[in-house]
Amino acid sequence: SPRFAQFKLVLLGESAVGKSSLVNRFAKDQFDDFRESTIGAAFLTQTVQVDPNTIVKFEIWDTAGQERYKSLAPMYYRNANCAVVVYDITQSASLTRAKAWVKELQHQANENIIIALAGNKFDLQESRDVDTSVAEAYAKEAGLLFFETSAKTGENVTELFTAIAKKLPIE
Ligand code: GDP
Ligand code: MG
């Protein structure tokens, strides 16, 4: 019989890297050029078919990246099964911030948490500020899944969430 499993996913990363845009692309296949910034956190769900017999439902907490909301983050990652830490490939400071989130998750979150690093705004190649190889080497060393994504074009968005779903422990 078909298998169905449900997991909590949290999105973390600096403000304006495209967290909400990635979730909206994934959950609604939509993109807005002028997305209003998230206040507190937003909740969305989406399912992915992992194999012909297995469906995973993600319960997604999209957090606000601003410093003033930083103290709320543990509330969202504490029970999370998986996390997507997002940076913007055109802003190397956002990768530095992403690394700090990864460290915090690895110390404070569920010890089996699956973490993916997403280098978003892959469509803005002409403004690239983070080499793929640098981010990839970091992700490998830290034990993270790694994808460069574009919420705008949709590139690698489904792939990112499907890769996470495939690593989750489904009975
Ligand atoms: P958040 O603060 O991390 O949730 O970021 P938002 O999703 O609100 O996005 C911030 C801005 O970046 C918005 O103007 C989005 O339209 C834009 N944006 C998000 N993802 C992409 C992307 O993949 N490519 C481009 N070109 N712009 C993006
Ligand atoms: Mg947002």
PDB file of C-alpha atoms and ligand atoms in Angstrom:
ATOM      1  CA  SER A   1       0.000   0.000   0.000  1.00  0.00           C
ATOM      2  CA  PRO A   2       1.163   3.584  -0.573  1.00  0.00           C
ATOM      3  CA  ARG A   3       3.362   5.119   2.080  1.00  0.00           C
ATOM      4  CA  PHE A   4       2.642   8.599   3.381  1.00  0.00           C
ATOM      5  CA  ALA A   5       4.847  10.570   5.752  1.00  0.00           C
ATOM      6  CA  GLN A   6       4.725  14.092   7.103  1.00  0.00           C
ATOM      7  CA  PHE A   7       7.723  16.211   8.128  1.00  0.00           C
ATOM      8  CA  LYS A   8       8.363  19.693   9.493  1.00  0.00           C
ATOM      9  CA  LEU A   9      10.705  21.875   7.443  1.00  0.00           C
ATOM     10  CA  VAL A  10      12.078  25.275   8.431  1.00  0.00           C
ATOM     11  CA  LEU A  11      13.580  27.906   6.129  1.00  0.00           C
ATOM     12  CA  LEU A  12      16.328  30.085   7.519  1.00  0.00           C
ATOM     13  CA  GLY A  13      18.629  32.719   6.046  1.00  0.00           C
ATOM     14  CA  GLU A  14      19.238  36.410   5.809  1.00  0.00           C
ATOM     15  CA  SER A  15      16.459  38.761   4.834  1.00  0.00           C
ATOM     16  CA  ALA A  16      15.797  39.107   1.087  1.00  0.00           C
ATOM     17  CA  VAL A  17      17.733  36.000  -0.036  1.00  0.00           C
ATOM     18  CA  GLY A  18      14.472  34.551  -1.367  1.00  0.00           C
ATOM     19  CA  LYS A  19      13.166  32.190   1.326  1.00  0.00           C
ATOM     20  CA  SER A  20       9.516  33.139   0.823  1.00  0.00           C
ATOM     21  CA  SER A  21       9.971  33.128  -2.936  1.00  0.00           C
ATOM     22  CA  LEU A  22      11.396  29.578  -2.857  1.00  0.00           C
ATOM     23  CA  VAL A  23       8.458  28.345  -0.788  1.00  0.00           C
ATOM     24  CA  ASN A  24       5.952  30.079  -3.026  1.00  0.00           C
ATOM     25  CA  ARG A  25       7.561  28.547  -6.104  1.00  0.00           C
ATOM     26  CA  PHE A  26       7.547  25.120  -4.487  1.00  0.00           C
ATOM     27  CA  ALA A  27       4.076  25.236  -2.897  1.00  0.00           C
ATOM     28  CA  LYS A  28       2.175  27.328  -5.463  1.00  0.00           C
ATOM     29  CA  ASP A  29       4.419  27.494  -8.534  1.00  0.00           C
ATOM     30  CA  GLN A  30       4.268  31.295  -8.307  1.00  0.00           C
ATOM     31  CA  PHE A  31       6.847  34.089  -8.227  1.00  0.00           C
ATOM     32  CA  ASP A  32       6.486  37.826  -7.484  1.00  0.00           C
ATOM     33  CA  ASP A  33       9.172  40.388  -8.276  1.00  0.00           C
ATOM     34  CA  PHE A  34       8.040  42.486  -5.314  1.00  0.00           C
ATOM     35  CA  ARG A  35       7.361  40.105  -2.490  1.00  0.00           C
ATOM     36  CA  GLU A  36       6.460  41.751   0.831  1.00  0.00           C
ATOM     37  CA  SER A  37       8.822  40.764   3.600  1.00  0.00           C
ATOM     38  CA  THR A  38       7.635  38.088   5.989  1.00  0.00           C
ATOM     39  CA  ILE A  39       6.478  39.163   9.434  1.00  0.00           C
ATOM     40  CA  GLY A  40       7.207  36.566  12.112  1.00  0.00           C
ATOM     41  CA  ALA A  41       6.740  33.392  10.075  1.00  0.00           C
ATOM     42  CA  ALA A  42       4.452  31.946   7.401  1.00  0.00           C
ATOM     43  CA  PHE A  43       3.148  28.379   7.147  1.00  0.00           C
ATOM     44  CA  LEU A  44       2.614  26.430   3.920  1.00  0.00           C
ATOM     45  CA  THR A  45       2.357  22.778   2.969  1.00  0.00           C
ATOM     46  CA  GLN A  46       3.307  20.848  -0.145  1.00  0.00           C
ATOM     47  CA  THR A  47       3.727  17.191  -1.010  1.00  0.00           C
ATOM     48  CA  VAL A  48       6.346  15.461  -3.142  1.00  0.00           C
ATOM     49  CA  GLN A  49       6.274  12.011  -4.661  1.00  0.00           C
ATOM     50  CA  VAL A  50       9.520  10.358  -3.624  1.00  0.00           C
ATOM     51  CA  ASP A  51       8.925   7.134  -5.543  1.00  0.00           C
ATOM     52  CA  PRO A  52       5.827   5.532  -7.145  1.00  0.00           C
ATOM     53  CA  ASN A  53       4.738   4.285  -3.731  1.00  0.00           C
ATOM     54  CA  THR A  54       5.795   7.095  -1.388  1.00  0.00           C
ATOM     55  CA  ILE A  55       4.429  10.562  -0.742  1.00  0.00           C
ATOM     56  CA  VAL A  56       6.043  13.049   1.618  1.00  0.00           C
ATOM     57  CA  LYS A  57       4.145  16.042   2.917  1.00  0.00           C
ATOM     58  CA  PHE A  58       6.187  19.013   4.064  1.00  0.00           C
ATOM     59  CA  GLU A  59       4.817  21.364   6.721  1.00  0.00           C
ATOM     60  CA  ILE A  60       6.910  24.413   5.976  1.00  0.00           C
ATOM     61  CA  TRP A  61       7.743  27.267   8.355  1.00  0.00           C
ATOM     62  CA  ASP A  62       9.072  30.223   6.388  1.00  0.00           C
ATOM     63  CA  THR A  63      10.768  32.477   8.953  1.00  0.00           C
ATOM     64  CA  ALA A  64      11.511  36.199   8.783  1.00  0.00           C
ATOM     65  CA  GLY A  65      15.229  36.838   8.313  1.00  0.00           C
ATOM     66  CA  GLN A  66      15.490  40.178  10.111  1.00  0.00           C
ATOM     67  CA  GLU A  67      17.701  40.391  13.196  1.00  0.00           C
ATOM     68  CA  ARG A  68      14.725  41.471  15.317  1.00  0.00           C
ATOM     69  CA  TYR A  69      13.056  38.093  14.723  1.00  0.00           C
ATOM     70  CA  LYS A  70      16.223  36.062  15.369  1.00  0.00           C
ATOM     71  CA  SER A  71      15.161  35.046  18.884  1.00  0.00           C
ATOM     72  CA  LEU A  72      12.000  33.416  17.474  1.00  0.00           C
ATOM     73  CA  ALA A  73      13.901  31.022  15.197  1.00  0.00           C
ATOM     74  CA  PRO A  74      14.412  28.248  17.814  1.00  0.00           C
ATOM     75  CA  MET A  75      10.636  27.961  18.117  1.00  0.00           C
ATOM     76  CA  TYR A  76      10.513  26.962  14.451  1.00  0.00           C
ATOM     77  CA  TYR A  77      13.617  24.776  14.187  1.00  0.00           C
ATOM     78  CA  ARG A  78      13.312  22.989  17.530  1.00  0.00           C
ATOM     79  CA  ASN A  79      10.953  20.288  16.221  1.00  0.00           C
ATOM     80  CA  ALA A  80      12.015  20.475  12.590  1.00  0.00           C
ATOM     81  CA  ASN A  81      12.965  17.275  10.745  1.00  0.00           C
ATOM     82  CA  CYS A  82      14.698  19.259   8.033  1.00  0.00           C
ATOM     83  CA  ALA A  83      15.907  22.751   7.215  1.00  0.00           C
ATOM     84  CA  VAL A  84      16.714  24.758   4.114  1.00  0.00           C
ATOM     85  CA  VAL A  85      19.324  27.424   4.813  1.00  0.00           C
ATOM     86  CA  VAL A  86      19.263  29.963   2.011  1.00  0.00           C
ATOM     87  CA  TYR A  87      21.830  32.465   0.771  1.00  0.00           C
ATOM     88  CA  ASP A  88      21.854  34.714  -2.289  1.00  0.00           C
ATOM     89  CA  ILE A  89      24.598  33.882  -4.825  1.00  0.00           C
ATOM     90  CA  THR A  90      24.964  37.632  -5.531  1.00  0.00           C
ATOM     91  CA  GLN A  91      25.716  38.501  -1.846  1.00  0.00           C
ATOM     92  CA  SER A  92      28.661  36.707  -0.237  1.00  0.00           C
ATOM     93  CA  ALA A  93      27.717  38.134   3.185  1.00  0.00           C
ATOM     94  CA  SER A  94      24.537  36.071   2.976  1.00  0.00           C
ATOM     95  CA  LEU A  95      26.642  32.881   2.767  1.00  0.00           C
ATOM     96  CA  THR A  96      28.487  33.951   5.926  1.00  0.00           C
ATOM     97  CA  ARG A  97      25.098  34.352   7.634  1.00  0.00           C
ATOM     98  CA  ALA A  98      23.955  30.971   6.253  1.00  0.00           C
ATOM     99  CA  LYS A  99      27.009  29.293   7.797  1.00  0.00           C
ATOM    100  CA  ALA A 100      26.074  30.756  11.188  1.00  0.00           C
ATOM    101  CA  TRP A 101      22.540  29.328  10.834  1.00  0.00           C
ATOM    102  CA  VAL A 102      23.981  25.915   9.953  1.00  0.00           C
ATOM    103  CA  LYS A 103      26.197  26.000  13.025  1.00  0.00           C
ATOM    104  CA  GLU A 104      23.252  26.990  15.219  1.00  0.00           C
ATOM    105  CA  LEU A 105      21.130  24.155  13.780  1.00  0.00           C
ATOM    106  CA  GLN A 106      23.917  21.625  14.231  1.00  0.00           C
ATOM    107  CA  HIS A 107      24.239  22.606  17.897  1.00  0.00           C
ATOM    108  CA  GLN A 108      20.659  23.416  18.908  1.00  0.00           C
ATOM    109  CA  ALA A 109      18.242  21.546  16.627  1.00  0.00           C
ATOM    110  CA  ASN A 110      17.166  17.895  16.495  1.00  0.00           C
ATOM    111  CA  GLU A 111      20.380  15.878  16.128  1.00  0.00           C
ATOM    112  CA  ASN A 112      19.059  13.978  13.080  1.00  0.00           C
ATOM    113  CA  ILE A 113      17.973  17.125  11.249  1.00  0.00           C
ATOM    114  CA  ILE A 114      18.575  17.049   7.481  1.00  0.00           C
ATOM    115  CA  ILE A 115      20.016  20.363   6.350  1.00  0.00           C
ATOM    116  CA  ALA A 116      20.157  21.648   2.779  1.00  0.00           C
ATOM    117  CA  LEU A 117      22.046  24.733   1.669  1.00  0.00           C
ATOM    118  CA  ALA A 118      20.394  26.648  -1.186  1.00  0.00           C
ATOM    119  CA  GLY A 119      22.291  29.273  -3.193  1.00  0.00           C
ATOM    120  CA  ASN A 120      19.318  31.197  -4.553  1.00  0.00           C
ATOM    121  CA  LYS A 121      18.972  33.753  -7.411  1.00  0.00           C
ATOM    122  CA  PHE A 122      20.844  31.421  -9.745  1.00  0.00           C
ATOM    123  CA  ASP A 123      19.284  33.378 -12.640  1.00  0.00           C
ATOM    124  CA  LEU A 124      21.431  36.439 -11.721  1.00  0.00           C
ATOM    125  CA  GLN A 125      24.673  35.000 -13.124  1.00  0.00           C
ATOM    126  CA  GLU A 126      26.049  38.398 -14.161  1.00  0.00           C
ATOM    127  CA  SER A 127      25.978  39.539 -10.504  1.00  0.00           C
ATOM    128  CA  ARG A 128      27.367  36.322  -9.001  1.00  0.00           C
ATOM    129  CA  ASP A 129      29.469  36.924  -5.865  1.00  0.00           C
ATOM    130  CA  VAL A 130      29.815  33.320  -4.554  1.00  0.00           C
ATOM    131  CA  ASP A 131      31.550  30.643  -6.653  1.00  0.00           C
ATOM    132  CA  THR A 132      29.645  27.384  -6.909  1.00  0.00           C
ATOM    133  CA  SER A 133      32.789  25.420  -6.025  1.00  0.00           C
ATOM    134  CA  VAL A 134      33.352  27.405  -2.806  1.00  0.00           C
ATOM    135  CA  ALA A 135      29.792  26.857  -1.550  1.00  0.00           C
ATOM    136  CA  GLU A 136      29.837  23.229  -2.654  1.00  0.00           C
ATOM    137  CA  ALA A 137      33.089  22.533  -0.783  1.00  0.00           C
ATOM    138  CA  TYR A 138      31.669  24.133   2.362  1.00  0.00           C
ATOM    139  CA  ALA A 139      28.418  22.121   2.056  1.00  0.00           C
ATOM    140  CA  LYS A 140      30.341  18.872   1.639  1.00  0.00           C
ATOM    141  CA  GLU A 141      32.540  19.576   4.654  1.00  0.00           C
ATOM    142  CA  ALA A 142      29.497  20.494   6.788  1.00  0.00           C
ATOM    143  CA  GLY A 143      27.465  17.459   5.610  1.00  0.00           C
ATOM    144  CA  LEU A 144      24.723  19.427   3.841  1.00  0.00           C
ATOM    145  CA  LEU A 145      22.744  18.819   0.690  1.00  0.00           C
ATOM    146  CA  PHE A 146      23.557  21.601  -1.772  1.00  0.00           C
ATOM    147  CA  PHE A 147      21.651  23.161  -4.654  1.00  0.00           C
ATOM    148  CA  GLU A 148      21.823  26.437  -6.536  1.00  0.00           C
ATOM    149  CA  THR A 149      18.219  27.477  -7.125  1.00  0.00           C
ATOM    150  CA  SER A 150      16.142  30.160  -8.759  1.00  0.00           C
ATOM    151  CA  ALA A 151      12.726  30.905  -7.302  1.00  0.00           C
ATOM    152  CA  LYS A 152      12.268  33.156 -10.330  1.00  0.00           C
ATOM    153  CA  THR A 153      12.786  30.530 -13.059  1.00  0.00           C
ATOM    154  CA  GLY A 154      12.011  27.507 -10.860  1.00  0.00           C
ATOM    155  CA  GLU A 155      15.391  25.937 -11.565  1.00  0.00           C
ATOM    156  CA  ASN A 156      16.290  23.205  -9.034  1.00  0.00           C
ATOM    157  CA  VAL A 157      13.419  24.097  -6.664  1.00  0.00           C
ATOM    158  CA  THR A 158      11.548  20.786  -6.879  1.00  0.00           C
ATOM    159  CA  GLU A 159      14.918  18.992  -6.998  1.00  0.00           C
ATOM    160  CA  LEU A 160      15.938  20.623  -3.707  1.00  0.00           C
ATOM    161  CA  PHE A 161      12.805  19.529  -1.827  1.00  0.00           C
ATOM    162  CA  THR A 162      12.773  16.083  -3.428  1.00  0.00           C
ATOM    163  CA  ALA A 163      16.395  15.473  -2.406  1.00  0.00           C
ATOM    164  CA  ILE A 164      15.490  16.348   1.180  1.00  0.00           C
ATOM    165  CA  ALA A 165      12.427  14.064   1.063  1.00  0.00           C
ATOM    166  CA  LYS A 166      14.634  11.188  -0.119  1.00  0.00           C
ATOM    167  CA  LYS A 167      16.907  11.555   2.915  1.00  0.00           C
ATOM    168  CA  LEU A 168      14.085  11.580   5.470  1.00  0.00           C
ATOM    169  CA  PRO A 169      13.453   8.416   7.504  1.00  0.00           C
ATOM    170  CA  ILE A 170      10.212   6.943   6.117  1.00  0.00           C
ATOM    171  CA  GLU A 171       8.958   3.784   7.781  1.00  0.00           C
TER     172      GLU A 171
HETATM  173  P1  GDP B   1      13.088  36.514   1.972  1.00  0.00           P
HETATM  174  O1  GDP B   1      13.185  37.779   2.778  1.00  0.00           O
HETATM  175  O2  GDP B   1      14.317  35.680   2.157  1.00  0.00           O
HETATM  176  O3  GDP B   1      11.835  35.756   2.213  1.00  0.00           O
HETATM  177  O4  GDP B   1      13.130  36.940   0.428  1.00  0.00           O
HETATM  178  P2  GDP B   1      11.891  37.165  -0.578  1.00  0.00           P
HETATM  179  O5  GDP B   1      11.354  35.870  -1.034  1.00  0.00           O
HETATM  180  O6  GDP B   1      10.964  38.129   0.044  1.00  0.00           O
HETATM  181  O7  GDP B   1      12.640  37.806  -1.826  1.00  0.00           O
HETATM  182  C1  GDP B   1      13.372  39.029  -1.731  1.00  0.00           C
HETATM  183  C2  GDP B   1      13.487  39.641  -3.121  1.00  0.00           C
HETATM  184  O8  GDP B   1      14.287  38.834  -3.964  1.00  0.00           O
HETATM  185  C3  GDP B   1      12.138  39.819  -3.820  1.00  0.00           C
HETATM  186  O9  GDP B   1      12.160  41.035  -4.554  1.00  0.00           O
HETATM  187  C4  GDP B   1      12.093  38.619  -4.773  1.00  0.00           C
HETATM  188  O10 GDP B   1      11.309  38.870  -5.917  1.00  0.00           O
HETATM  189  C5  GDP B   1      13.582  38.448  -5.134  1.00  0.00           C
HETATM  190  N1  GDP B   1      13.931  37.066  -5.461  1.00  0.00           N
HETATM  191  C6  GDP B   1      13.683  35.968  -4.710  1.00  0.00           C
HETATM  192  N2  GDP B   1      14.147  34.857  -5.311  1.00  0.00           N
HETATM  193  C7  GDP B   1      14.708  35.259  -6.473  1.00  0.00           C
HETATM  194  C8  GDP B   1      15.388  34.570  -7.541  1.00  0.00           C
HETATM  195  O11 GDP B   1      15.568  33.344  -7.564  1.00  0.00           O
HETATM  196  N3  GDP B   1      15.849  35.351  -8.574  1.00  0.00           N
HETATM  197  C9  GDP B   1      15.686  36.711  -8.601  1.00  0.00           C
HETATM  198  N4  GDP B   1      16.170  37.355  -9.660  1.00  0.00           N
HETATM  199  N5  GDP B   1      15.072  37.375  -7.613  1.00  0.00           N
HETATM  200  C10 GDP B   1      14.590  36.666  -6.558  1.00  0.00           C
HETATM  201 MG    MG B   2      10.306  36.101   3.618  1.00  0.00          MG
END
